[in-house]
PDB file of C-alpha atoms in Angstrom:
ATOM      1  CA  MET A   5     202.340 155.850 125.218  1.00 42.00           C
ATOM      2  CA  LYS A   6     204.978 157.025 122.759  1.00 49.00           C
ATOM      3  CA  THR A   7     208.010 158.969 123.982  1.00 46.00           C
ATOM      4  CA  ASN A   8     206.838 162.173 122.282  1.00 66.00           C
ATOM      5  CA  ASP A   9     203.406 161.779 123.859  1.00 68.00           C
ATOM      6  CA  THR A  10     205.007 161.261 127.256  1.00 72.00           C
ATOM      7  CA  GLN A  11     207.103 164.393 126.869  1.00 74.00           C
ATOM      8  CA  LEU A  12     204.076 166.396 125.741  1.00 73.00           C
ATOM      9  CA  HIS A  13     202.046 165.166 128.699  1.00 75.00           C
ATOM     10  CA  SER A  14     204.866 166.130 131.051  1.00 83.00           C
ATOM     11  CA  ARG A  15     205.210 169.622 129.559  1.00 86.00           C
ATOM     12  CA  MET A  16     201.466 170.214 129.752  1.00 91.00           C
ATOM     13  CA  ALA A  17     201.386 169.086 133.377  1.00 93.00           C
ATOM     14  CA  VAL A  18     204.041 171.680 134.186  1.00 94.00           C
ATOM     15  CA  LYS A  19     202.129 174.412 132.328  1.00 96.00           C
ATOM     16  CA  ILE A  20     198.870 173.522 134.060  1.00 97.00           C
ATOM     17  CA  ALA A  21     200.649 173.770 137.417  1.00 97.00           C
ATOM     18  CA  GLU A  22     202.050 177.169 136.387  1.00 98.00           C
ATOM     19  CA  ILE A  23     198.599 178.450 135.405  1.00 98.00           C
ATOM     20  CA  ASP A  24     197.179 177.163 138.693  1.00 98.00           C
ATOM     21  CA  SER A  25     199.879 179.012 140.614  1.00 98.00           C
ATOM     22  CA  ILE A  26     199.304 182.252 138.689  1.00 98.00           C
ATOM     23  CA  CYS A  27     195.535 182.115 139.161  1.00 98.00           C
ATOM     24  CA  ALA A  28     195.815 181.233 142.857  1.00 98.00           C
ATOM     25  CA  ARG A  29     197.993 184.300 143.344  1.00 98.00           C
ATOM     26  CA  ALA A  30     195.670 186.500 141.280  1.00 98.00           C
ATOM     27  CA  ARG A  31     192.159 185.571 142.439  1.00 98.00           C
ATOM     28  CA  ILE A  32     191.084 188.704 140.543  1.00 98.00           C
ATOM     29  CA  MET A  33     193.058 189.449 137.374  1.00 98.00           C
ATOM     30  CA  PRO A  34     192.831 192.993 135.964  1.00 98.00           C
ATOM     31  CA  VAL A  35     192.428 192.915 132.180  1.00 98.00           C
ATOM     32  CA  ILE A  36     194.225 196.071 131.093  1.00 98.00           C
ATOM     33  CA  THR A  37     194.289 197.908 127.778  1.00 98.00           C
ATOM     34  CA  ILE A  38     196.840 200.723 127.935  1.00 98.00           C
ATOM     35  CA  ALA A  39     195.680 203.926 126.219  1.00 97.00           C
ATOM     36  CA  ARG A  40     198.729 206.059 127.114  1.00 97.00           C
ATOM     37  CA  GLU A  41     202.274 204.946 127.826  1.00 98.00           C
ATOM     38  CA  GLU A  42     202.520 207.304 130.793  1.00 98.00           C
ATOM     39  CA  ASP A  43     199.762 205.319 132.541  1.00 98.00           C
ATOM     40  CA  ILE A  44     201.684 202.028 132.553  1.00 98.00           C
ATOM     41  CA  LEU A  45     203.609 202.311 135.812  1.00 98.00           C
ATOM     42  CA  PRO A  46     201.185 204.342 137.950  1.00 98.00           C
ATOM     43  CA  LEU A  47     198.254 202.108 136.997  1.00 98.00           C
ATOM     44  CA  ALA A  48     200.199 198.941 137.761  1.00 98.00           C
ATOM     45  CA  ASP A  49     201.392 200.427 141.042  1.00 98.00           C
ATOM     46  CA  ALA A  50     197.876 201.422 142.107  1.00 98.00           C
ATOM     47  CA  LEU A  51     196.531 197.946 141.360  1.00 98.00           C
ATOM     48  CA  ALA A  52     199.440 196.284 143.154  1.00 98.00           C
ATOM     49  CA  GLU A  53     199.102 198.522 146.201  1.00 98.00           C
ATOM     50  CA  GLY A  54     195.471 197.404 146.354  1.00 98.00           C
ATOM     51  CA  GLY A  55     196.618 193.770 146.284  1.00 98.00           C
ATOM     52  CA  LEU A  56     196.271 192.890 142.589  1.00 98.00           C
ATOM     53  CA  THR A  57     199.716 191.780 141.469  1.00 98.00           C
ATOM     54  CA  VAL A  58     198.886 189.538 138.489  1.00 98.00           C
ATOM     55  CA  LEU A  59     198.106 191.668 135.442  1.00 98.00           C
ATOM     56  CA  GLU A  60     196.831 190.714 132.002  1.00 98.00           C
ATOM     57  CA  ILE A  61     198.014 193.356 129.534  1.00 98.00           C
ATOM     58  CA  THR A  62     195.975 193.090 126.361  1.00 98.00           C
ATOM     59  CA  LEU A  63     197.475 193.565 122.925  1.00 98.00           C
ATOM     60  CA  ARG A  64     194.477 195.629 121.818  1.00 98.00           C
ATOM     61  CA  SER A  65     196.509 198.828 121.793  1.00 97.00           C
ATOM     62  CA  PRO A  66     199.925 199.723 120.375  1.00 97.00           C
ATOM     63  CA  HIS A  67     201.187 200.139 123.955  1.00 98.00           C
ATOM     64  CA  GLY A  68     200.550 196.529 124.984  1.00 98.00           C
ATOM     65  CA  LEU A  69     203.970 195.062 124.232  1.00 98.00           C
ATOM     66  CA  THR A  70     205.691 198.175 125.571  1.00 98.00           C
ATOM     67  CA  ALA A  71     203.756 197.811 128.818  1.00 98.00           C
ATOM     68  CA  ILE A  72     204.794 194.183 129.187  1.00 98.00           C
ATOM     69  CA  ARG A  73     208.457 195.030 128.557  1.00 98.00           C
ATOM     70  CA  ARG A  74     208.479 197.943 130.980  1.00 98.00           C
ATOM     71  CA  LEU A  75     206.647 196.130 133.752  1.00 98.00           C
ATOM     72  CA  ARG A  76     208.912 193.103 133.486  1.00 98.00           C
ATOM     73  CA  ALA A  77     211.971 195.364 133.667  1.00 98.00           C
ATOM     74  CA  GLU A  78     210.778 197.962 136.166  1.00 98.00           C
ATOM     75  CA  ARG A  79     208.269 196.050 138.317  1.00 98.00           C
ATOM     76  CA  PRO A  80     209.795 192.559 138.625  1.00 98.00           C
ATOM     77  CA  GLY A  81     207.595 191.731 141.614  1.00 98.00           C
ATOM     78  CA  LEU A  82     204.498 191.659 139.418  1.00 98.00           C
ATOM     79  CA  CYS A  83     203.335 188.709 137.327  1.00 98.00           C
ATOM     80  CA  VAL A  84     202.616 190.078 133.848  1.00 98.00           C
ATOM     81  CA  GLY A  85     200.814 188.244 131.068  1.00 98.00           C
ATOM     82  CA  ALA A  86     199.683 189.095 127.560  1.00 98.00           C
ATOM     83  CA  GLY A  87     195.993 189.042 126.643  1.00 98.00           C
ATOM     84  CA  THR A  88     194.039 189.250 123.390  1.00 98.00           C
ATOM     85  CA  VAL A  89     196.630 187.048 121.680  1.00 98.00           C
ATOM     86  CA  LEU A  90     195.016 186.080 118.385  1.00 98.00           C
ATOM     87  CA  ASP A  91     197.632 184.183 116.381  1.00 97.00           C
ATOM     88  CA  ARG A  92     201.093 182.638 116.363  1.00 97.00           C
ATOM     89  CA  GLN A  93     202.789 185.941 115.499  1.00 98.00           C
ATOM     90  CA  MET A  94     201.225 187.767 118.433  1.00 98.00           C
ATOM     91  CA  LEU A  95     202.195 184.898 120.717  1.00 98.00           C
ATOM     92  CA  ALA A  96     205.812 185.135 119.575  1.00 98.00           C
ATOM     93  CA  ALA A  97     205.823 188.906 120.099  1.00 98.00           C
ATOM     94  CA  ALA A  98     204.397 188.517 123.601  1.00 98.00           C
ATOM     95  CA  GLU A  99     207.047 185.933 124.455  1.00 98.00           C
ATOM     96  CA  GLU A 100     209.783 188.234 123.173  1.00 98.00           C
ATOM     97  CA  ALA A 101     208.405 191.065 125.331  1.00 98.00           C
ATOM     98  CA  GLY A 102     208.695 188.865 128.414  1.00 98.00           C
ATOM     99  CA  ALA A 103     205.088 187.828 129.046  1.00 98.00           C
ATOM    100  CA  GLN A 104     204.881 185.265 131.843  1.00 98.00           C
ATOM    101  CA  PHE A 105     201.602 183.822 130.618  1.00 98.00           C
ATOM    102  CA  ILE A 106     199.361 184.088 127.556  1.00 98.00           C
ATOM    103  CA  VAL A 107     195.600 184.572 127.425  1.00 98.00           C
ATOM    104  CA  THR A 108     193.530 184.257 124.263  1.00 98.00           C
ATOM    105  CA  PRO A 109     189.887 185.298 123.694  1.00 97.00           C
ATOM    106  CA  GLY A 110     189.135 182.133 121.715  1.00 97.00           C
ATOM    107  CA  SER A 111     190.757 179.018 120.325  1.00 96.00           C
ATOM    108  CA  THR A 112     192.029 177.984 116.905  1.00 96.00           C
ATOM    109  CA  ALA A 113     193.935 174.847 116.026  1.00 96.00           C
ATOM    110  CA  GLU A 114     196.970 176.936 115.027  1.00 96.00           C
ATOM    111  CA  LEU A 115     197.034 178.938 118.232  1.00 97.00           C
ATOM    112  CA  LEU A 116     196.524 175.911 120.459  1.00 97.00           C
ATOM    113  CA  GLN A 117     199.413 174.172 118.698  1.00 95.00           C
ATOM    114  CA  ALA A 118     201.599 177.265 119.107  1.00 97.00           C
ATOM    115  CA  GLY A 119     200.781 177.204 122.813  1.00 96.00           C
ATOM    116  CA  LEU A 120     201.987 173.623 123.038  1.00 94.00           C
ATOM    117  CA  GLU A 121     205.287 174.609 121.458  1.00 93.00           C
ATOM    118  CA  SER A 122     205.759 177.701 123.610  1.00 95.00           C
ATOM    119  CA  ALA A 123     207.655 177.704 126.883  1.00 94.00           C
ATOM    120  CA  VAL A 124     205.092 180.154 128.292  1.00 97.00           C
ATOM    121  CA  PRO A 125     201.863 178.732 129.771  1.00 98.00           C
ATOM    122  CA  MET A 126     198.701 179.635 127.892  1.00 98.00           C
ATOM    123  CA  LEU A 127     195.109 180.061 129.035  1.00 98.00           C
ATOM    124  CA  PRO A 128     193.078 179.586 125.842  1.00 98.00           C
ATOM    125  CA  GLY A 129     189.694 181.210 125.479  1.00 98.00           C
ATOM    126  CA  THR A 130     186.490 179.249 125.136  1.00 97.00           C
ATOM    127  CA  SER A 131     182.811 180.020 124.797  1.00 95.00           C
ATOM    128  CA  SER A 132     181.444 176.510 124.214  1.00 94.00           C
ATOM    129  CA  ALA A 133     181.867 172.828 124.950  1.00 96.00           C
ATOM    130  CA  SER A 134     183.230 172.361 121.413  1.00 95.00           C
ATOM    131  CA  ASP A 135     186.028 174.858 122.064  1.00 93.00           C
ATOM    132  CA  ILE A 136     186.901 173.051 125.280  1.00 97.00           C
ATOM    133  CA  MET A 137     187.038 169.710 123.482  1.00 97.00           C
ATOM    134  CA  LEU A 138     189.372 171.156 120.848  1.00 96.00           C
ATOM    135  CA  GLY A 139     191.819 172.181 123.561  1.00 96.00           C
ATOM    136  CA  TYR A 140     191.156 169.144 125.743  1.00 96.00           C
ATOM    137  CA  GLY A 141     192.291 166.836 122.961  1.00 94.00           C
ATOM    138  CA  LEU A 142     195.680 168.576 122.989  1.00 94.00           C
ATOM    139  CA  GLY A 143     196.071 168.368 126.754  1.00 95.00           C
ATOM    140  CA  TYR A 144     194.686 171.738 127.873  1.00 97.00           C
ATOM    141  CA  ARG A 145     192.758 171.658 131.142  1.00 97.00           C
ATOM    142  CA  ARG A 146     192.618 175.350 132.036  1.00 98.00           C
ATOM    143  CA  PHE A 147     190.591 177.863 130.000  1.00 98.00           C
ATOM    144  CA  LYS A 148     189.346 181.437 129.976  1.00 98.00           C
ATOM    145  CA  LEU A 149     185.540 181.554 129.634  1.00 98.00           C
ATOM    146  CA  PHE A 150     184.789 184.611 127.501  1.00 98.00           C
ATOM    147  CA  PRO A 151     182.551 186.531 127.389  1.00 97.00           C
ATOM    148  CA  ALA A 152     181.436 184.898 130.605  1.00 98.00           C
ATOM    149  CA  GLU A 153     178.079 186.553 131.233  1.00 97.00           C
ATOM    150  CA  VAL A 154     177.058 186.363 127.575  1.00 96.00           C
ATOM    151  CA  CYS A 155     178.015 182.667 127.526  1.00 95.00           C
ATOM    152  CA  GLY A 156     175.692 181.863 130.422  1.00 97.00           C
ATOM    153  CA  GLY A 157     177.675 182.951 133.453  1.00 97.00           C
ATOM    154  CA  THR A 158     177.635 180.784 136.540  1.00 98.00           C
ATOM    155  CA  ALA A 159     174.868 178.572 135.139  1.00 98.00           C
ATOM    156  CA  ALA A 160     177.080 177.698 132.157  1.00 98.00           C
ATOM    157  CA  LEU A 161     180.041 176.942 134.403  1.00 98.00           C
ATOM    158  CA  LYS A 162     177.928 174.638 136.556  1.00 98.00           C
ATOM    159  CA  ALA A 163     176.741 172.799 133.454  1.00 98.00           C
ATOM    160  CA  LEU A 164     180.254 172.503 132.005  1.00 97.00           C
ATOM    161  CA  GLY A 165     181.458 171.025 135.284  1.00 97.00           C
ATOM    162  CA  GLY A 166     179.545 167.821 134.475  1.00 96.00           C
ATOM    163  CA  PRO A 167     181.273 166.588 131.303  1.00 97.00           C
ATOM    164  CA  PHE A 168     184.540 168.416 132.045  1.00 97.00           C
ATOM    165  CA  GLY A 169     185.215 167.465 135.642  1.00 95.00           C
ATOM    166  CA  GLY A 170     188.962 168.069 135.444  1.00 95.00           C
ATOM    167  CA  VAL A 171     188.719 171.439 133.716  1.00 98.00           C
ATOM    168  CA  ARG A 172     188.911 174.794 135.497  1.00 98.00           C
ATOM    169  CA  PHE A 173     188.164 178.284 134.252  1.00 98.00           C
ATOM    170  CA  CYS A 174     188.967 181.972 134.561  1.00 98.00           C
ATOM    171  CA  PRO A 175     185.682 183.665 133.597  1.00 98.00           C
ATOM    172  CA  THR A 176     186.093 187.145 132.104  1.00 98.00           C
ATOM    173  CA  GLY A 177     183.568 189.518 130.587  1.00 97.00           C
ATOM    174  CA  GLY A 178     180.746 190.866 132.705  1.00 97.00           C
ATOM    175  CA  VAL A 179     182.244 189.902 136.050  1.00 98.00           C
ATOM    176  CA  ASN A 180     181.643 192.661 138.622  1.00 97.00           C
ATOM    177  CA  PRO A 181     181.285 193.195 142.383  1.00 97.00           C
ATOM    178  CA  GLU A 182     177.659 192.049 142.267  1.00 97.00           C
ATOM    179  CA  ASN A 183     178.394 188.576 140.836  1.00 98.00           C
ATOM    180  CA  LEU A 184     182.044 188.087 141.848  1.00 98.00           C
ATOM    181  CA  GLN A 185     181.307 185.930 144.868  1.00 98.00           C
ATOM    182  CA  ARG A 186     178.932 183.684 142.901  1.00 98.00           C
ATOM    183  CA  TYR A 187     181.671 182.988 140.358  1.00 98.00           C
ATOM    184  CA  MET A 188     184.389 182.373 142.913  1.00 98.00           C
ATOM    185  CA  ALA A 189     182.154 179.992 144.885  1.00 98.00           C
ATOM    186  CA  LEU A 190     182.171 177.515 141.983  1.00 98.00           C
ATOM    187  CA  PRO A 191     184.677 174.659 142.306  1.00 98.00           C
ATOM    188  CA  ASN A 192     185.734 174.906 138.648  1.00 98.00           C
ATOM    189  CA  VAL A 193     186.611 178.620 138.841  1.00 98.00           C
ATOM    190  CA  MET A 194     190.276 179.416 139.563  1.00 98.00           C
ATOM    191  CA  CYS A 195     190.070 183.203 139.400  1.00 98.00           C
ATOM    192  CA  VAL A 196     188.196 185.871 137.482  1.00 98.00           C
ATOM    193  CA  GLY A 197     189.216 188.628 135.093  1.00 98.00           C
ATOM    194  CA  GLY A 198     187.753 192.100 135.195  1.00 98.00           C
ATOM    195  CA  THR A 199     188.086 195.822 134.673  1.00 98.00           C
ATOM    196  CA  TRP A 200     185.709 197.375 137.208  1.00 97.00           C
ATOM    197  CA  MET A 201     188.492 198.239 139.665  1.00 97.00           C
ATOM    198  CA  PHE A 202     190.098 200.711 137.260  1.00 98.00           C
ATOM    199  CA  ASP A 203     187.395 202.658 135.486  1.00 96.00           C
ATOM    200  CA  SER A 204     188.752 204.252 132.310  1.00 96.00           C
ATOM    201  CA  GLN A 205     187.832 207.741 133.525  1.00 97.00           C
ATOM    202  CA  TRP A 206     189.803 207.179 136.734  1.00 98.00           C
ATOM    203  CA  VAL A 207     192.826 206.209 134.666  1.00 98.00           C
ATOM    204  CA  LYS A 208     192.390 209.202 132.366  1.00 97.00           C
ATOM    205  CA  ASN A 209     192.205 211.513 135.391  1.00 98.00           C
ATOM    206  CA  GLY A 210     195.130 209.867 137.163  1.00 98.00           C
ATOM    207  CA  ASP A 211     192.932 208.960 140.128  1.00 98.00           C
ATOM    208  CA  TRP A 212     195.325 206.281 141.345  1.00 98.00           C
ATOM    209  CA  GLY A 213     194.082 206.410 144.930  1.00 98.00           C
ATOM    210  CA  ARG A 214     190.581 205.504 143.847  1.00 98.00           C
ATOM    211  CA  ILE A 215     191.936 202.581 141.805  1.00 98.00           C
ATOM    212  CA  ARG A 216     193.991 201.398 144.763  1.00 98.00           C
ATOM    213  CA  GLN A 217     190.900 201.524 146.989  1.00 98.00           C
ATOM    214  CA  ALA A 218     188.681 199.748 144.445  1.00 98.00           C
ATOM    215  CA  SER A 219     191.275 196.993 144.068  1.00 98.00           C
ATOM    216  CA  ALA A 220     191.467 196.441 147.816  1.00 98.00           C
ATOM    217  CA  GLU A 221     187.669 196.433 148.101  1.00 98.00           C
ATOM    218  CA  ALA A 222     187.409 193.844 145.328  1.00 98.00           C
ATOM    219  CA  LEU A 223     189.681 191.473 147.196  1.00 98.00           C
ATOM    220  CA  GLN A 224     187.841 192.086 150.457  1.00 98.00           C
ATOM    221  CA  LEU A 225     184.731 190.608 148.837  1.00 97.00           C
ATOM    222  CA  LEU A 226     186.567 187.281 148.713  1.00 97.00           C
ATOM    223  CA  ASP A 227     187.691 187.237 152.359  1.00 91.00           C
TER     224      ASP A 227
END
């Protein structure tokens, strides 16, 4: 193995270990799109008080990067990542904002390469065996399955476990209290992503107590 290959393998091993640690802490990862800046801190606090301390802040709204910056500065006990990262420029912006991990909805050669070069661990999105192979060839072994239920749900994950024995997933998209336990029972599932514990109307109404309760109840399903 060439020196550069050895260094790459070593860096990827570290990033895989970092993703494993983040997902083990999360178990359930809220996937958050911030509609109003004033919701950033109270929403994060309600989720954390319910036990959800690893947050994926999507870059689907203009408040995404602001949320990451504020949470990193004002809630240092949380683990805050950036989601819906679509290209190299968004990855760089998320890094600059202080994101501790990166999540993408899908995979492109450019984005996978940017993830290799980044110091921040990345969980690339996949919806097929071909996507997994694209990342696998570059050393990735941890992926986000999205949209999980549309892609085949637990049946798809069981099937993918055959050819990709060393690969593990964070399924997101359609995960809910009714199927949560089925997902988490699979050996190739590290954690799940979801939104059911903070209904958009609850956020709009500032019903932080209800969000705190829903977060705690979600985790209780895994005990």
